[in-house]
Short mmCIF file of C-alpha atoms in Angstrom, two decimals:
data_model
loop_
_atom_site.label_atom_id
_atom_site.label_comp_id
_atom_site.label_asym_id
_atom_site.label_seq_id
_atom_site.Cartn_x
_atom_site.Cartn_y
_atom_site.Cartn_z
CA UNK A 58 129.63 -23.89 120.53
CA UNK A 59 133.06 -26.00 119.87
CA UNK A 60 134.59 -22.91 118.32
CA UNK A 61 137.14 -22.12 120.35
CA UNK A 62 139.62 -25.46 121.34
CA UNK A 63 140.78 -24.99 125.15
CA UNK A 64 144.00 -22.92 125.93
CA UNK A 65 144.87 -26.70 128.21
CA UNK A 66 143.27 -29.28 129.75
CA UNK A 67 140.09 -30.70 127.36
CA UNK A 68 136.07 -30.45 127.94
CA UNK A 69 135.03 -34.58 128.46
CA UNK A 70 131.22 -34.53 128.93
CA UNK A 71 129.16 -38.22 130.36
CA UNK A 72 132.63 -39.46 129.23
CA UNK A 73 133.11 -38.70 126.10
CA UNK A 74 136.07 -35.64 125.12
CA UNK A 75 133.78 -32.81 122.63
CA UNK A 76 136.81 -29.67 122.77
CA UNK A 77 137.28 -29.68 119.18
CA UNK A 78 134.07 -31.32 117.89
CA UNK A 79 131.78 -29.15 115.92
CA UNK A 80 128.16 -27.57 117.19
CA UNK A 81 125.36 -30.23 116.14
CA UNK A 82 128.16 -33.36 116.34
CA UNK A 83 128.18 -31.49 120.00
CA UNK A 84 125.02 -31.35 120.15
CA UNK A 85 123.38 -34.79 118.93
CA UNK A 86 125.75 -35.86 121.99
CA UNK A 87 122.98 -34.13 124.31
CA UNK A 88 124.08 -30.45 124.98
CA UNK A 89 122.19 -28.11 123.92
CA UNK A 90 122.90 -24.23 123.42
CA UNK A 91 120.54 -20.99 124.36
CA UNK A 92 122.55 -18.70 123.11
CA UNK A 93 122.78 -14.71 124.19
CA UNK A 94 120.43 -13.35 122.19
CA UNK A 95 117.78 -16.15 121.68
CA UNK A 96 118.14 -15.84 117.72
CA UNK A 97 114.86 -17.40 116.68
CA UNK A 98 113.96 -17.65 112.80
CA UNK A 99 111.75 -14.47 113.30
CA UNK A 100 109.77 -14.72 109.98
CA UNK A 101 109.21 -18.63 111.18
CA UNK A 102 105.90 -19.00 113.91
CA UNK A 103 106.90 -20.82 117.55
CA UNK A 104 106.07 -24.25 115.59
CA UNK A 105 108.51 -24.09 112.37
CA UNK A 106 110.46 -22.62 114.73
CA UNK A 107 110.40 -25.87 116.59
CA UNK A 108 109.53 -27.80 113.35
CA UNK A 109 113.51 -26.98 112.33
CA UNK A 110 115.79 -27.59 115.48
CA UNK A 111 114.11 -30.87 115.64
CA UNK A 112 115.30 -31.56 111.93
CA UNK A 113 118.67 -30.08 112.84
CA UNK A 114 119.33 -31.96 115.47
CA UNK A 115 118.20 -34.89 113.44
CA UNK A 116 121.85 -37.37 111.95
CA UNK A 117 122.72 -37.09 108.53
CA UNK A 118 121.29 -40.90 108.03
CA UNK A 119 118.39 -39.60 109.54
CA UNK A 120 118.08 -36.52 106.98
CA UNK A 121 119.83 -38.74 103.56
CA UNK A 122 116.63 -41.52 104.53
CA UNK A 123 114.22 -38.86 104.22
CA UNK A 124 115.21 -37.49 101.26
CA UNK A 125 115.01 -41.12 99.55
CA UNK A 126 111.58 -42.47 100.95
CA UNK A 127 109.93 -39.75 102.59
CA UNK A 128 106.26 -41.93 103.55
CA UNK A 129 108.07 -45.15 104.37
CA UNK A 130 106.58 -46.13 107.68
CA UNK A 131 110.45 -45.19 109.86
CA UNK A 132 110.20 -42.06 108.23
CA UNK A 133 106.61 -41.64 109.65
CA UNK A 134 107.45 -43.09 113.11
CA UNK A 135 110.51 -40.21 112.81
CA UNK A 136 108.31 -37.13 112.45
CA UNK A 137 106.07 -38.18 114.90
CA UNK A 138 108.21 -38.85 117.08
CA UNK A 139 109.30 -35.29 116.64
CA UNK A 140 106.12 -34.11 117.30
CA UNK A 141 106.01 -35.24 120.35
CA UNK A 142 108.28 -33.74 121.85
CA UNK A 143 107.39 -30.42 120.20
CA UNK A 144 104.27 -31.45 121.92
CA UNK A 145 105.40 -32.06 125.02
CA UNK A 146 107.62 -28.77 125.02
CA UNK A 147 104.41 -26.69 124.32
CA UNK A 148 103.66 -28.31 127.34
CA UNK A 149 105.96 -26.92 128.90
CA UNK A 150 104.98 -23.35 127.33
CA UNK A 151 101.30 -22.90 127.70
CA UNK A 152 101.64 -18.69 126.16
CA UNK A 153 103.68 -21.01 123.46
CA UNK A 154 101.44 -23.23 122.84
CA UNK A 155 99.10 -20.72 122.23
CA UNK A 156 100.98 -19.20 118.97
CA UNK A 157 102.28 -22.41 118.16
CA UNK A 158 101.08 -20.05 114.37
CA UNK A 159 102.21 -16.66 114.97
CA UNK A 160 105.76 -15.68 113.76
CA UNK A 161 108.34 -15.64 116.53
CA UNK A 162 109.41 -11.58 115.16
CA UNK A 163 106.00 -10.63 117.07
CA UNK A 164 106.73 -12.26 119.63
CA UNK A 165 107.40 -9.91 123.07
CA UNK A 166 110.84 -10.19 124.17
CA UNK A 167 109.97 -12.78 127.01
CA UNK A 168 108.03 -14.90 125.06
CA UNK A 169 110.84 -14.63 122.07
CA UNK A 170 113.65 -16.83 125.07
CA UNK A 171 110.39 -18.70 125.63
CA UNK A 172 111.10 -20.21 122.15
CA UNK A 173 114.84 -20.19 121.84
CA UNK A 174 114.88 -22.76 125.58
CA UNK A 175 111.81 -24.60 123.32
CA UNK A 176 114.06 -24.75 120.45
CA UNK A 177 116.67 -26.18 122.62
CA UNK A 178 114.86 -28.64 124.75
CA UNK A 179 113.66 -30.43 121.73
CA UNK A 180 117.06 -32.31 121.24
CA UNK A 181 115.57 -33.74 124.58
CA UNK A 182 118.82 -33.15 126.37
CA UNK A 183 120.34 -34.10 129.19
CA UNK A 184 122.31 -30.49 129.87
CA UNK A 185 121.37 -27.15 128.91
CA UNK A 186 123.83 -24.35 128.43
CA UNK A 187 121.80 -21.09 129.06
CA UNK A 188 123.14 -17.51 127.91
CA UNK A 189 122.11 -14.19 129.32
CA UNK A 190 118.94 -15.93 129.15
CA UNK A 191 116.97 -12.55 131.39
CA UNK A 192 119.74 -9.72 129.18
CA UNK A 193 116.46 -6.91 127.88
CA UNK A 194 113.56 -8.24 129.29
CA UNK A 195 110.85 -6.36 132.23
CA UNK A 196 111.48 -8.41 136.08
CA UNK A 197 107.56 -10.29 135.40
CA UNK A 198 109.60 -11.71 131.70
CA UNK A 199 113.12 -12.86 133.88
CA UNK A 200 110.70 -14.38 136.66
CA UNK A 201 108.43 -16.44 134.34
CA UNK A 202 112.08 -17.86 132.34
CA UNK A 203 113.52 -18.65 135.49
CA UNK A 204 109.79 -20.02 136.56
CA UNK A 205 111.21 -22.30 132.83
CA UNK A 206 114.59 -22.89 133.77
CA UNK A 207 113.67 -24.42 137.45
CA UNK A 208 110.85 -26.36 135.73
CA UNK A 209 113.04 -28.03 133.14
CA UNK A 210 115.24 -28.65 136.11
CA UNK A 211 112.60 -30.64 138.10
CA UNK A 212 111.76 -32.80 135.15
CA UNK A 213 115.97 -34.33 135.41
CA UNK A 214 117.45 -32.11 133.46
CA UNK A 215 121.08 -30.15 133.71
CA UNK A 216 121.15 -26.61 133.18
CA UNK A 217 124.09 -24.58 133.09
CA UNK A 218 123.18 -20.81 133.47
CA UNK A 219 126.06 -17.22 132.43
CA UNK A 220 124.04 -14.83 134.13
CA UNK A 221 124.43 -11.44 135.34
CA UNK A 222 122.29 -10.89 136.76
CA UNK A 223 122.60 -13.10 140.61
CA UNK A 224 119.53 -12.24 142.13
CA UNK A 225 117.79 -14.55 139.37
CA UNK A 226 120.11 -16.63 138.88
CA UNK A 227 121.04 -17.70 142.74
CA UNK A 228 117.08 -18.26 143.20
CA UNK A 229 117.47 -21.31 140.38
CA UNK A 230 120.45 -22.40 140.82
CA UNK A 231 121.56 -25.25 143.24
CA UNK A 232 125.41 -24.40 143.66
CA UNK A 233 127.24 -20.96 142.12
CA UNK A 234 130.84 -20.38 140.58
CA UNK A 235 131.34 -15.65 140.10
CA UNK A 236 133.67 -15.37 137.40
CA UNK A 237 136.19 -11.96 138.01
CA UNK A 238 138.88 -11.97 135.00
CA UNK A 239 137.85 -14.95 133.74
CA UNK A 240 138.78 -16.44 136.86
CA UNK A 241 136.62 -18.01 139.65
CA UNK A 242 136.74 -16.25 142.13
CA UNK A 243 134.51 -17.83 144.57
CA UNK A 244 131.58 -20.67 144.66
CA UNK A 245 129.28 -21.95 146.85
CA UNK A 246 125.71 -22.79 146.78
CA UNK A 247 122.94 -20.73 145.78
CA UNK A 248 122.91 -20.28 150.18
CA UNK A 249 126.15 -20.17 150.60
CA UNK A 250 126.99 -17.34 147.91
CA UNK A 251 123.77 -14.60 149.92
CA UNK A 252 124.51 -15.81 153.40
CA UNK A 253 128.35 -14.28 152.57
CA UNK A 254 127.80 -10.38 153.56
CA UNK A 255 130.67 -9.92 151.23
CA UNK A 256 130.20 -11.56 148.07
CA UNK A 257 127.22 -9.93 148.17
CA UNK A 258 128.33 -6.77 148.58
CA UNK A 259 130.93 -7.23 146.19
CA UNK A 260 128.76 -9.08 143.91
CA UNK A 261 126.01 -9.50 143.71
CA UNK A 262 123.64 -6.71 144.47
#
Protein backbone atom coordinates (compact mmCIF):
# COMPACT_ATOMS: atom_id res chain seq x y z
CA UNK A 1 0.00 0.00 0.00
CA UNK A 2 1.30 3.42 -0.95
CA UNK A 3 3.81 2.10 -3.51
CA UNK A 4 1.75 2.88 -6.63
CA UNK A 5 0.35 6.27 -7.52
CA UNK A 6 -3.15 6.51 -9.03
CA UNK A 7 -3.25 7.18 -12.78
CA UNK A 8 -5.76 9.94 -12.09
CA UNK A 9 -7.56 11.50 -9.16
CA UNK A 10 -6.68 11.35 -5.48
CA UNK A 11 -7.06 8.86 -2.63
CA UNK A 12 -8.30 10.40 0.60
CA UNK A 13 -9.00 8.97 4.03
CA UNK A 14 -10.79 10.99 6.72
CA UNK A 15 -10.31 14.07 4.59
CA UNK A 16 -6.55 13.64 4.22
CA UNK A 17 -4.79 12.71 1.00
CA UNK A 18 -2.91 9.41 1.33
CA UNK A 19 -1.73 8.54 -2.18
CA UNK A 20 2.03 8.83 -2.42
CA UNK A 21 2.57 8.46 1.32
CA UNK A 22 4.78 5.60 2.59
CA UNK A 23 3.02 2.54 3.99
CA UNK A 24 4.09 3.12 7.61
CA UNK A 25 2.66 6.65 7.51
CA UNK A 26 -0.63 5.40 6.07
CA UNK A 27 -0.86 2.83 8.87
CA UNK A 28 -0.34 5.54 11.49
CA UNK A 29 -3.20 7.50 9.92
CA UNK A 30 -5.56 4.69 10.92
CA UNK A 31 -5.51 2.11 8.12
CA UNK A 32 -4.61 -1.50 8.87
CA UNK A 33 -3.35 -3.86 6.17
CA UNK A 34 -3.71 -7.65 5.90
CA UNK A 35 -1.75 -8.59 2.76
CA UNK A 36 -2.36 -11.59 0.54
CA UNK A 37 -0.25 -14.53 1.68
CA UNK A 38 -0.37 -13.68 5.42
CA UNK A 39 3.34 -12.77 5.65
CA UNK A 40 3.70 -13.51 9.35
CA UNK A 41 7.14 -13.93 10.90
CA UNK A 42 7.43 -17.72 11.07
CA UNK A 43 10.34 -17.84 13.51
CA UNK A 44 8.66 -15.50 16.01
CA UNK A 45 5.97 -16.59 18.43
CA UNK A 46 2.40 -15.38 18.11
CA UNK A 47 3.00 -12.87 20.89
CA UNK A 48 6.27 -11.66 19.35
CA UNK A 49 4.51 -11.11 16.01
CA UNK A 50 1.98 -8.87 17.75
CA UNK A 51 4.68 -7.06 19.72
CA UNK A 52 6.56 -6.40 16.48
CA UNK A 53 3.39 -4.90 15.01
CA UNK A 54 2.97 -2.66 18.05
CA UNK A 55 6.56 -1.46 17.70
CA UNK A 56 6.23 -0.87 13.96
CA UNK A 57 3.18 1.35 14.31
CA UNK A 58 4.79 3.51 17.00
CA UNK A 59 5.92 6.95 15.86
CA UNK A 60 9.64 7.54 15.15
CA UNK A 61 9.69 9.97 18.06
CA UNK A 62 8.41 7.40 20.52
CA UNK A 63 10.92 4.83 19.24
CA UNK A 64 13.73 7.33 19.79
CA UNK A 65 12.46 8.02 23.30
CA UNK A 66 12.49 4.32 24.09
CA UNK A 67 16.10 4.13 22.94
CA UNK A 68 17.23 7.11 25.01
CA UNK A 69 14.95 6.92 28.03
CA UNK A 70 14.25 3.23 28.55
CA UNK A 71 12.78 2.74 31.97
CA UNK A 72 11.17 6.17 32.20
CA UNK A 73 7.61 6.24 33.46
CA UNK A 74 6.09 7.48 30.19
CA UNK A 75 7.88 4.75 28.26
CA UNK A 76 6.68 2.06 30.64
CA UNK A 77 3.21 3.48 30.12
CA UNK A 78 3.58 3.14 26.36
CA UNK A 79 4.61 -0.51 26.70
CA UNK A 80 1.75 -1.16 29.12
CA UNK A 81 -0.74 0.37 26.68
CA UNK A 82 0.66 -1.74 23.82
CA UNK A 83 0.39 -4.96 25.81
CA UNK A 84 -3.11 -4.04 26.93
CA UNK A 85 -4.11 -3.62 23.29
CA UNK A 86 -2.45 -6.93 22.39
CA UNK A 87 -4.51 -8.68 25.06
CA UNK A 88 -7.68 -7.07 23.68
CA UNK A 89 -6.83 -8.36 20.22
CA UNK A 90 -6.03 -11.85 21.50
CA UNK A 91 -9.45 -11.92 23.16
CA UNK A 92 -10.96 -11.84 19.65
CA UNK A 93 -8.93 -14.91 18.67
CA UNK A 94 -9.00 -17.47 21.51
CA UNK A 95 -6.99 -19.98 19.48
CA UNK A 96 -4.15 -17.44 19.19
CA UNK A 97 -4.35 -16.65 22.89
CA UNK A 98 -3.86 -20.35 23.61
CA UNK A 99 -0.85 -20.45 21.26
CA UNK A 100 0.72 -17.12 22.18
CA UNK A 101 4.11 -18.72 22.88
CA UNK A 102 4.04 -20.98 19.83
CA UNK A 103 6.13 -20.11 16.72
CA UNK A 104 3.91 -18.72 13.95
CA UNK A 105 5.43 -21.19 11.49
CA UNK A 106 3.83 -24.09 13.37
CA UNK A 107 0.29 -22.69 13.09
CA UNK A 108 -2.21 -23.93 10.54
CA UNK A 109 -2.96 -21.78 7.50
CA UNK A 110 -6.18 -20.52 9.05
CA UNK A 111 -4.46 -19.69 12.32
CA UNK A 112 -1.73 -17.81 10.45
CA UNK A 113 -4.43 -15.82 8.66
CA UNK A 114 -5.99 -14.95 12.01
CA UNK A 115 -2.56 -13.85 13.22
CA UNK A 116 -2.15 -11.62 10.16
CA UNK A 117 -5.50 -10.00 10.95
CA UNK A 118 -4.66 -9.69 14.65
CA UNK A 119 -1.35 -8.05 13.79
CA UNK A 120 -3.16 -5.36 11.79
CA UNK A 121 -5.62 -4.78 14.64
CA UNK A 122 -2.89 -4.00 17.17
CA UNK A 123 -2.70 -0.44 15.80
CA UNK A 124 -6.45 0.08 16.52
CA UNK A 125 -7.20 1.06 12.89
CA UNK A 126 -10.34 2.89 11.82
CA UNK A 127 -10.25 0.90 8.57
CA UNK A 128 -8.68 -2.48 7.89
CA UNK A 129 -7.97 -3.61 4.31
CA UNK A 130 -7.82 -7.37 3.71
CA UNK A 131 -6.56 -9.01 0.52
CA UNK A 132 -7.88 -12.53 -0.14
CA UNK A 133 -8.10 -13.66 3.51
CA UNK A 134 -9.75 -16.97 2.58
CA UNK A 135 -7.15 -17.98 -0.02
CA UNK A 136 -5.86 -21.52 0.47
CA UNK A 137 -7.93 -22.22 3.58
CA UNK A 138 -10.10 -25.24 4.33
CA UNK A 139 -13.85 -24.44 4.35
CA UNK A 140 -14.11 -24.65 8.14
CA UNK A 141 -11.25 -22.16 8.52
CA UNK A 142 -12.86 -19.85 5.96
CA UNK A 143 -15.95 -19.79 8.17
CA UNK A 144 -13.86 -18.95 11.23
CA UNK A 145 -11.97 -16.18 9.48
CA UNK A 146 -15.20 -14.67 8.16
CA UNK A 147 -16.72 -14.79 11.64
CA UNK A 148 -13.66 -12.96 12.95
CA UNK A 149 -14.12 -10.31 10.23
CA UNK A 150 -17.78 -9.99 11.19
CA UNK A 151 -16.83 -9.47 14.85
CA UNK A 152 -14.19 -6.87 13.94
CA UNK A 153 -16.82 -4.90 12.03
CA UNK A 154 -19.28 -5.17 14.92
CA UNK A 155 -16.64 -3.62 17.18
CA UNK A 156 -16.68 -0.46 15.05
CA UNK A 157 -13.81 -1.00 12.62
CA UNK A 158 -14.62 -0.57 8.93
CA UNK A 159 -13.47 -3.45 6.71
CA UNK A 160 -12.51 -3.24 3.03
CA UNK A 161 -12.38 -6.82 1.78
CA UNK A 162 -10.94 -7.97 -1.56
CA UNK A 163 -12.05 -11.57 -2.00
CA UNK A 164 -12.55 -14.05 -4.85
CA UNK A 165 -14.73 -16.27 -2.68
CA UNK A 166 -17.87 -14.28 -3.40
CA UNK A 167 -20.18 -16.32 -1.19
CA UNK A 168 -17.89 -15.89 1.80
CA UNK A 169 -17.45 -12.17 1.14
CA UNK A 170 -21.18 -11.55 0.78
CA UNK A 171 -21.83 -13.38 4.03
CA UNK A 172 -20.06 -10.57 5.93
CA UNK A 173 -20.36 -7.53 3.64
CA UNK A 174 -22.93 -4.74 3.86
CA UNK A 175 -22.17 -3.58 0.34
CA UNK A 176 -20.30 -5.22 -2.53
CA UNK A 177 -18.65 -4.26 -5.81
CA UNK A 178 -17.80 -6.65 -8.64
CA UNK A 179 -14.67 -5.78 -10.62
CA UNK A 180 -13.77 -7.03 -14.08
CA UNK A 181 -10.58 -5.91 -15.81
CA UNK A 182 -10.13 -3.23 -13.17
CA UNK A 183 -13.59 -1.70 -13.65
CA UNK A 184 -16.72 -1.87 -11.50
CA UNK A 185 -19.38 -3.82 -13.40
CA UNK A 186 -21.95 -4.15 -10.60
CA UNK A 187 -22.58 -2.86 -7.09
CA UNK A 188 -25.23 -3.11 -4.42
CA UNK A 189 -26.01 -4.53 -1.02
CA UNK A 190 -25.16 -8.16 -0.40
CA UNK A 191 -28.85 -9.07 -0.46
CA UNK A 192 -29.32 -7.30 -3.80
CA UNK A 193 -26.34 -9.10 -5.29
CA UNK A 194 -27.55 -12.51 -4.18
CA UNK A 195 -31.10 -11.84 -5.38
CA UNK A 196 -29.96 -10.89 -8.91
CA UNK A 197 -29.96 -14.17 -10.80
CA UNK A 198 -27.95 -12.77 -13.70
CA UNK A 199 -25.17 -11.53 -11.44
CA UNK A 200 -25.23 -14.68 -9.34
CA UNK A 201 -24.82 -16.98 -12.33
CA UNK A 202 -22.17 -14.81 -14.01
CA UNK A 203 -19.99 -13.86 -11.06
CA UNK A 204 -21.03 -15.33 -7.74
CA UNK A 205 -21.38 -19.08 -8.25
